[in-house]
Coordinates of C-alpha atoms in Angstrom, one line a residue:
P1 CA 8.7 143.7 40.7
A2 CA 8.3 147.1 39.0
V3 CA 5.7 148.3 41.6
A4 CA 8.0 147.3 44.5
L5 CA 10.9 149.2 42.8
Y6 CA 8.8 152.4 42.4
Q7 CA 7.5 152.1 46.0
K8 CA 11.1 151.7 47.2
I9 CA 12.0 155.1 45.7
G10 CA 9.0 157.0 47.2
F11 CA 6.0 156.3 44.9
H12 CA 2.7 155.0 46.2
I13 CA -0.3 153.4 44.5
V14 CA -3.1 155.9 43.8
R15 CA -5.5 153.5 42.2
R16 CA -6.0 150.6 39.8
L17 CA -6.5 151.3 36.1
Y18 CA -8.7 148.9 34.2
G19 CA -9.3 148.2 30.5
Y20 CA -12.4 146.7 28.9
T21 CA -13.5 144.9 25.8
A22 CA -16.9 144.3 24.2
N23 CA -18.1 142.6 21.1
P24 CA -20.3 144.6 18.7
F25 CA -23.6 145.5 20.4
A26 CA -26.8 147.3 19.5
G27 CA -26.8 151.0 19.9
E28 CA -29.2 153.9 19.7
T29 CA -28.8 156.2 16.8
A30 CA -27.9 159.9 17.6
D31 CA -26.2 162.8 15.9
L32 CA -22.5 162.8 16.9
P33 CA -21.0 166.0 15.8
P34 CA -17.2 166.0 15.6
V35 CA -15.3 167.9 18.2
D36 CA -11.7 169.0 18.1
L37 CA -9.5 167.0 20.4
P38 CA -8.0 170.1 22.0
E39 CA -11.5 171.2 22.9
I40 CA -12.1 168.0 24.7
G41 CA -8.7 168.4 26.4
K42 CA -9.7 171.9 27.6
Q43 CA -13.0 170.5 29.1
V44 CA -11.1 167.8 30.9
A45 CA -8.4 170.1 32.2
L46 CA -10.9 172.8 33.4
A47 CA -13.5 170.6 34.9
D48 CA -12.2 167.3 36.2
T49 CA -11.6 167.0 39.9
I50 CA -9.8 163.7 40.1
D51 CA -6.2 163.1 39.4
L52 CA -6.4 161.3 36.1
P53 CA -3.6 159.2 34.7
W54 CA -1.4 161.4 32.4
Q55 CA -2.3 159.3 29.4
V56 CA -5.9 160.6 29.6
S57 CA -5.4 164.0 31.1
G58 CA -6.5 167.2 29.5
A59 CA -3.0 167.7 28.2
A60 CA -3.0 164.3 26.5
F61 CA -6.2 165.1 24.7
M62 CA -4.7 168.3 23.4
R63 CA -1.7 166.5 21.9
W64 CA -3.6 163.8 20.1
G65 CA -4.1 164.0 16.4
S66 CA -5.2 161.7 13.5
P67 CA -6.3 159.0 13.5
M68 CA -7.9 159.9 16.9
R69 CA -11.3 161.6 16.5
G70 CA -13.5 163.4 18.9
V71 CA -17.3 163.5 19.1
R72 CA -19.9 165.0 21.5
L73 CA -23.4 164.0 22.5
D74 CA -25.1 166.5 24.8
K75 CA -22.7 166.8 27.8
A76 CA -20.5 163.8 27.0
Y77 CA -17.3 163.8 24.9
A78 CA -15.4 160.8 23.5
A79 CA -12.0 160.3 21.8
F80 CA -11.6 157.2 19.8
N81 CA -10.1 155.7 16.6
T82 CA -11.2 152.9 14.4
A83 CA -9.1 150.4 12.6
N84 CA -9.4 146.8 11.4
G85 CA -13.0 146.5 12.8
T86 CA -12.1 147.7 16.3
L87 CA -13.3 150.9 18.0
A88 CA -10.6 151.9 20.5
L89 CA -12.2 154.2 23.0
R90 CA -9.3 156.3 24.3
G91 CA -11.2 158.8 26.4
L92 CA -14.7 159.5 27.7
F93 CA -15.5 162.6 29.6
V94 CA -18.6 164.0 31.3
D95 CA -18.2 167.1 33.6
P96 CA -18.4 166.0 37.2
A97 CA -21.5 168.1 37.8
D98 CA -23.3 166.2 35.0
R99 CA -22.2 162.6 35.9
G100 CA -24.8 160.0 36.8
Q101 CA -27.4 161.4 34.3
R102 CA -26.7 158.9 31.6
H103 CA -24.8 161.3 29.3
G104 CA -21.9 158.9 28.9
T105 CA -24.2 155.9 28.4
R106 CA -26.0 157.6 25.6
L107 CA -22.8 158.5 23.9
I108 CA -21.5 154.9 24.1
R109 CA -24.7 153.6 22.7
A110 CA -24.6 156.2 19.9
L111 CA -21.1 155.2 19.0
A112 CA -22.2 151.5 19.0
A113 CA -25.0 152.5 16.5
A114 CA -22.5 154.4 14.3
Y115 CA -20.0 151.5 14.3
P116 CA -22.3 148.4 14.6
D117 CA -19.8 145.8 13.4
H118 CA -16.9 147.0 15.5
K119 CA -15.4 145.2 18.5
W120 CA -14.6 147.6 21.3
I121 CA -11.4 148.0 23.3
V122 CA -10.8 150.5 26.2
P123 CA -7.1 150.5 27.2
Q124 CA -6.1 149.9 30.8
L125 CA -6.3 153.6 31.7
S126 CA -9.8 153.8 33.2
P127 CA -9.7 154.6 36.9
E128 CA -11.2 151.9 39.2
E129 CA -13.9 154.2 40.5
F130 CA -15.5 154.1 37.0
D131 CA -15.5 150.3 36.8
G132 CA -19.3 150.0 37.1
F133 CA -19.9 152.3 34.2
F134 CA -18.4 149.9 31.6
T135 CA -19.5 146.7 33.3
R136 CA -23.2 147.8 33.4
L137 CA -23.0 148.4 29.7
G138 CA -21.9 144.8 29.1
F139 CA -18.1 145.4 28.7
E140 CA -15.8 142.7 30.2
R141 CA -12.8 143.8 32.2
L142 CA -9.5 142.9 30.6
P143 CA -7.5 140.3 32.6
L144 CA -4.5 142.6 33.0
N145 CA -4.6 146.0 34.7
Q146 CA -2.1 148.5 35.9
V147 CA -1.7 150.9 38.7
Q148 CA -1.5 154.7 38.7
M149 CA 1.3 155.8 41.0
A150 CA 2.4 159.1 42.5
C151 CA 5.5 160.2 44.2
A152 CA 5.1 160.6 47.9
L153 CA 7.7 163.4 47.9
G154 CA 5.9 165.4 45.2
T155 CA 5.5 165.1 41.5
P156 CA 8.7 163.7 39.9

């Protein structure tokens, strides 16, 4: 009903947004230096060529604070928090020019090694075009998803 209401007032669906979960899994140890979240936000804002949902846009990364943390491995950045045995991956970014070279995969595996007993959750904010990335790593898509919408008359 909400989607129909938004469409009635001029919005259209841009894409589906999926979330994922995974039980603890074996990783590959790597050095994960901390990175300030505003630095990740700057990388996202300057480099990404797709219209990301506002919750994971460069501006969102810049606003996040504790308990969210940022790390980097080579050309991949991640923002996450840990609580109660769960690693909540809120953002993963690899510059479009460097995608498809396993940077993101190595970072996920390094986080798995750093938090070996943590269950994983990725909120329903991952654009559908990245679905294969998480499923190839053994994540299961959450049963509920949402849609990203935009106003056909311009940005509201």
